[in-house]
C-alpha cells in the first residue's frame, strides 16, 4: 500500500509540474490574446474599449499567480477555457470529437500491441536466423517511414487505385482500420524490438536450462517462463507510448480527415487558437502520467521485485 501511495504521489506532483509548464506556455504567448479573440470573432480592427472588455472577460489584468490559481482550478474542474476561433468551450469541442479519437487510438493501440507481441516473439524464437531478420526489417521499415507519408501513399494505392475503403474517413468503425494501422506502425517498431531484447535476456536464466532438461520445448519455455519475466519492460513502453499515440493521432487524423480532437487541434494551431492548443497539450500530459501510473502499478503487481522503493 505504501508503494502505491508513493507512486500516486509522484504522479500528482508530475501533473502539478506539467500544469505549471502548460500555463507558462499560455502566459508567454506573444501578442495580445484579447485582440486575437476579437479577430477570431470577426472584428479585425477592434477598438480599445472592446479590447479592454475582452481582457476583463479573460482576467488578463490579474496578477500572474492569481491567474494561475484560477486557471488551475478551472482545469481541475474540466474547464479548459473558450476557443478563440469558435467561441465554444474547449471541453465541449473536445467532447464532441473525443469518441472518434478514442475509436482511432484504441484500435491503433490494439493493433500495435498484437503486432509487437507477434513480431517480438517470432524474432526471439528465431534469433540470428531468417525470422529474426524479417521481423527486424519490418520493424525498421515501420520506424523510418513517417506516418503522414505512409498515410498519403496508402490512400493513393489502396483507396484511390484499388478502391478499398473511402478517401474521407467519417470517424466510424467502418473506416477506422487504415488510419489506425498507420498510427500503430511506429509503435510496433519500437515495442517489438524491446520485447525481443527482453525475451532474449530472460532466456539466459538458469531455470530455463532446468525446464529444457525436463523436456519443455522452445515455444513452451518462451511463453511460460520467458514472457512473464520479459513483459514488464514491454508494458512500460506501451504505457509511455499511449500518449505518443494521442500526439501522433493529430497528424494521422489530418491526413485521413478523421473528425477527431487531433485534427481539430491542428486547425487550432493554424489559427493560433491557444486555449485549444493548451487544452490538447494538457490532456496529452494527463493521459501520459495516468498511463505511466497504471503501467507502473501493473508491472509491480506482475513482478514483485519492482514493489520495493527505488
XYZ file of C-alpha atoms in Angstrom:
310
model
C 0.000 0.000 0.000
C 2.851 2.381 0.830
C 4.412 1.788 -2.582
C 1.082 2.503 -4.274
C 0.637 5.752 -2.338
C 4.187 6.773 -3.200
C 3.591 6.221 -6.910
C 0.275 8.092 -6.775
C 2.009 10.997 -5.013
C 4.697 11.091 -7.682
C 2.007 11.159 -10.373
C 0.227 14.074 -8.682
C 3.484 16.033 -8.391
C 4.215 15.373 -12.050
C 0.756 16.602 -13.014
C 1.224 19.766 -10.954
C 4.581 20.494 -12.608
C 3.143 19.762 -16.050
C 0.222 22.092 -15.361
C 2.611 24.891 -14.417
C 4.548 24.390 -17.658
C 1.361 24.405 -19.725
C 0.170 27.609 -18.064
C 3.579 29.155 -18.687
C 3.232 28.321 -22.377
C -0.112 30.111 -22.398
C 1.205 33.115 -20.455
C 4.286 33.792 -22.612
C 2.491 33.559 -25.956
C 3.408 36.697 -27.945
C 0.708 39.193 -28.821
C -2.403 40.351 -27.027
C -4.831 37.447 -26.505
C -7.739 39.894 -26.346
C -7.030 41.168 -29.852
C -6.729 37.614 -31.207
C -10.046 36.699 -29.608
C -11.736 39.680 -31.229
C -10.148 38.903 -34.586
C -11.368 35.308 -34.300
C -14.840 36.729 -33.711
C -14.612 38.675 -36.962
C -13.598 42.066 -35.508
C -10.439 42.775 -37.490
C -9.916 46.328 -36.184
C -11.067 46.256 -32.543
C -11.461 49.433 -30.533
C -9.576 49.941 -27.247
C -12.882 49.646 -25.389
C -13.577 46.252 -26.954
C -10.039 45.077 -26.177
C -10.385 46.192 -22.550
C -13.709 44.371 -22.247
C -12.221 41.117 -23.515
C -9.181 41.485 -21.257
C -11.539 41.816 -18.313
C -13.534 38.823 -19.554
C -10.374 36.705 -19.770
C -8.988 38.118 -16.486
C -5.769 39.087 -18.246
C -5.138 42.085 -15.966
C -4.983 39.962 -12.804
C -1.546 39.182 -11.300
C 0.119 36.097 -12.776
C -0.131 33.952 -9.587
C -3.842 34.758 -9.341
C -4.357 33.849 -12.991
C -2.500 30.569 -12.478
C -4.638 29.691 -9.470
C -7.824 30.472 -11.385
C -6.629 28.542 -14.433
C -5.567 25.517 -12.356
C -8.881 25.490 -10.507
C -10.800 25.661 -13.764
C -8.644 22.899 -15.289
C -9.260 20.584 -12.316
C -12.994 21.083 -12.830
C -12.604 20.312 -16.545
C -12.944 23.922 -17.705
C -10.237 24.447 -20.344
C -11.439 27.870 -21.413
C -13.180 29.066 -24.558
C -11.912 28.548 -28.087
C -10.882 31.857 -29.631
C -11.863 30.536 -33.049
C -15.312 29.052 -32.428
C -16.383 30.814 -29.234
C -17.406 27.483 -27.681
C -15.892 25.896 -24.543
C -12.784 23.866 -25.335
C -14.103 20.972 -23.247
C -17.269 20.887 -25.343
C -15.282 20.947 -28.579
C -13.118 18.074 -27.323
C -16.037 16.005 -26.014
C -17.817 16.284 -29.370
C -14.759 14.827 -31.116
C -13.491 12.507 -28.364
C -15.433 9.379 -29.436
C -13.798 9.445 -32.870
C -10.323 9.938 -31.376
C -10.850 7.169 -28.811
C -12.062 4.857 -31.568
C -8.900 5.567 -33.535
C -6.385 5.376 -30.674
C -7.895 2.277 -29.038
C -7.874 0.454 -32.368
C -4.313 1.592 -33.048
C -3.235 0.508 -29.558
C -4.761 -2.940 -30.029
C -3.122 -3.359 -33.433
C 0.241 -2.142 -32.125
C 0.243 -4.470 -29.098
C -0.822 -7.506 -31.145
C 1.691 -6.865 -33.925
C 4.528 -6.096 -31.491
C 3.853 -9.273 -29.499
C 3.862 -11.312 -32.707
C 6.991 -9.744 -34.218
C 8.906 -9.689 -30.930
C 8.085 -13.315 -30.148
C 8.921 -14.525 -33.656
C 12.201 -12.591 -33.614
C 13.155 -14.047 -30.224
C 12.300 -17.617 -31.259
C 14.304 -17.246 -34.469
C 17.122 -15.094 -33.085
C 20.004 -14.937 -35.532
C 18.017 -16.686 -38.273
C 15.734 -15.549 -41.082
C 12.607 -14.983 -38.912
C 14.615 -12.520 -36.834
C 15.891 -10.798 -39.979
C 12.399 -10.496 -41.459
C 10.933 -9.167 -38.198
C 13.783 -6.679 -37.879
C 13.279 -5.492 -41.450
C 9.552 -4.965 -40.899
C 10.213 -3.052 -37.671
C 12.889 -0.895 -39.294
C 10.649 -0.082 -42.245
C 7.804 0.901 -39.931
C 10.143 3.110 -37.921
C 11.769 5.103 -40.723
C 8.666 5.901 -42.803
C 6.823 8.997 -41.470
C 3.165 8.394 -40.719
C 1.945 11.234 -42.931
C 3.925 9.908 -45.908
C 2.660 6.378 -45.358
C -0.887 7.667 -44.977
C -0.788 9.538 -48.281
C 0.729 6.516 -50.064
C -1.877 4.116 -48.662
C -4.724 6.449 -49.593
C -3.385 6.701 -53.143
C -2.694 2.970 -53.586
C -5.410 1.224 -51.573
C -8.265 3.716 -51.723
C -7.855 5.655 -54.971
C -6.293 2.987 -57.205
C -7.636 -0.286 -55.782
C -10.872 1.052 -54.331
C -10.573 -0.308 -50.793
C -12.228 1.985 -48.260
C -13.015 5.673 -48.642
C -10.819 8.719 -49.159
C -12.620 10.661 -46.421
C -12.893 8.839 -43.093
C -16.067 9.671 -41.197
C -14.968 8.598 -37.716
C -16.927 5.331 -37.668
C -15.698 1.766 -37.171
C -16.100 1.068 -40.889
C -13.300 3.497 -41.779
C -11.027 3.135 -38.748
C -8.691 0.326 -39.823
C -6.476 2.165 -42.317
C -5.726 5.258 -40.180
C -5.330 3.065 -37.083
C -2.815 0.847 -38.878
C -0.788 3.885 -39.957
C -0.895 5.284 -36.424
C 0.212 1.966 -34.918
C 3.217 1.283 -37.151
C 5.742 3.478 -35.359
C 4.891 1.914 -32.006
C 5.113 -1.603 -33.437
C 8.705 -0.994 -34.490
C 9.859 0.114 -31.033
C 7.783 -2.229 -28.909
C 8.678 -5.373 -30.873
C 12.421 -4.718 -30.532
C 12.047 -4.069 -26.794
C 10.145 -7.340 -26.385
C 12.717 -9.285 -28.411
C 15.581 -7.960 -26.302
C 13.748 -8.666 -23.038
C 12.850 -12.204 -24.128
C 16.443 -12.982 -25.064
C 17.698 -11.611 -21.740
C 15.139 -13.684 -19.858
C 16.156 -16.711 -21.910
C 19.623 -16.750 -20.360
C 18.256 -17.542 -16.881
C 19.409 -20.765 -15.235
C 15.913 -22.100 -14.574
C 15.289 -22.287 -18.328
C 18.019 -24.900 -18.642
C 16.207 -26.904 -15.996
C 12.954 -26.536 -17.925
C 14.691 -27.672 -21.108
C 16.147 -30.676 -19.299
C 12.636 -31.618 -18.203
C 11.512 -31.685 -21.820
C 9.952 -28.242 -22.272
C 10.143 -27.152 -25.905
C 11.323 -23.703 -27.063
C 7.794 -22.360 -27.533
C 6.675 -23.524 -24.087
C 9.824 -22.119 -22.473
C 9.253 -18.772 -24.162
C 5.564 -18.441 -23.351
C 5.574 -19.928 -19.835
C 8.982 -18.923 -18.470
C 10.489 -16.102 -20.548
C 7.442 -13.978 -21.364
C 6.299 -13.363 -17.740
C 9.808 -12.139 -16.871
C 10.134 -10.040 -20.037
C 6.697 -8.437 -20.122
C 7.404 -5.601 -17.644
C 9.670 -3.544 -19.978
C 7.205 -4.145 -22.807
C 4.269 -2.903 -20.721
C 6.296 0.144 -19.695
C 6.863 1.042 -23.333
C 3.164 0.511 -24.074
C 2.238 2.887 -21.269
C 4.698 5.531 -22.390
C 3.621 5.103 -25.995
C -0.054 5.696 -25.257
C 0.419 9.464 -25.063
C 2.610 9.282 -28.169
C -0.301 7.660 -29.990
C -2.523 10.574 -28.981
C 0.077 13.052 -30.230
C 0.547 11.128 -33.465
C -3.206 10.992 -33.942
C -3.171 14.703 -34.761
C -1.128 14.059 -37.919
C -2.971 10.892 -38.915
C -6.373 12.498 -38.371
C -5.369 15.391 -40.609
C -4.151 13.082 -43.383
C -7.280 10.913 -43.306
C -9.666 13.821 -42.496
C -10.636 11.934 -39.346
C -13.069 14.098 -37.317
C -11.216 13.846 -34.024
C -9.566 16.000 -31.392
C -6.184 15.844 -33.125
C -7.435 17.265 -36.398
C -9.300 19.997 -34.517
C -6.061 20.867 -32.702
C -4.109 21.101 -35.969
C -6.726 23.540 -37.242
C -6.357 25.472 -33.971
C -2.579 25.655 -34.472
C -3.092 27.172 -37.906
C -5.478 29.717 -36.354
C -3.243 30.308 -33.272
C -6.143 29.301 -31.033
C -4.134 28.998 -27.799
C -6.853 27.669 -25.437
C -7.371 24.681 -27.734
C -3.626 24.098 -28.154
C -3.008 24.331 -24.413
C -6.036 22.151 -23.681
C -4.819 19.419 -26.026
C -1.332 19.581 -24.514
C -2.771 19.290 -21.013
C -4.970 16.332 -21.964
C -1.982 14.557 -23.551
C 0.129 15.168 -20.435
C -2.591 13.874 -18.111
C -3.009 10.793 -20.308
C 0.745 10.200 -20.263
C 1.001 10.474 -16.467
C -2.062 8.311 -15.789
C -0.951 5.658 -18.283
C 2.518 5.615 -16.709
C 0.967 5.230 -13.245
C -1.275 2.356 -14.324
C 1.578 0.555 -16.092
C 3.887 1.128 -13.109
C 1.361 -0.433 -10.736
C 0.655 -3.272 -13.167
C 4.356 -4.071 -13.546
C 4.771 -4.055 -9.755
C 1.858 -6.475 -9.472
C 3.335 -8.788 -12.131
C 6.919 -8.599 -10.835
C 7.150 -8.310 -7.008
C 10.790 -7.201 -7.310
C 9.537 -3.819 -8.558
C 7.463 -3.127 -5.440
C 10.367 -2.031 -3.260
C 11.098 1.730 -3.072
C 13.544 2.927 -5.693
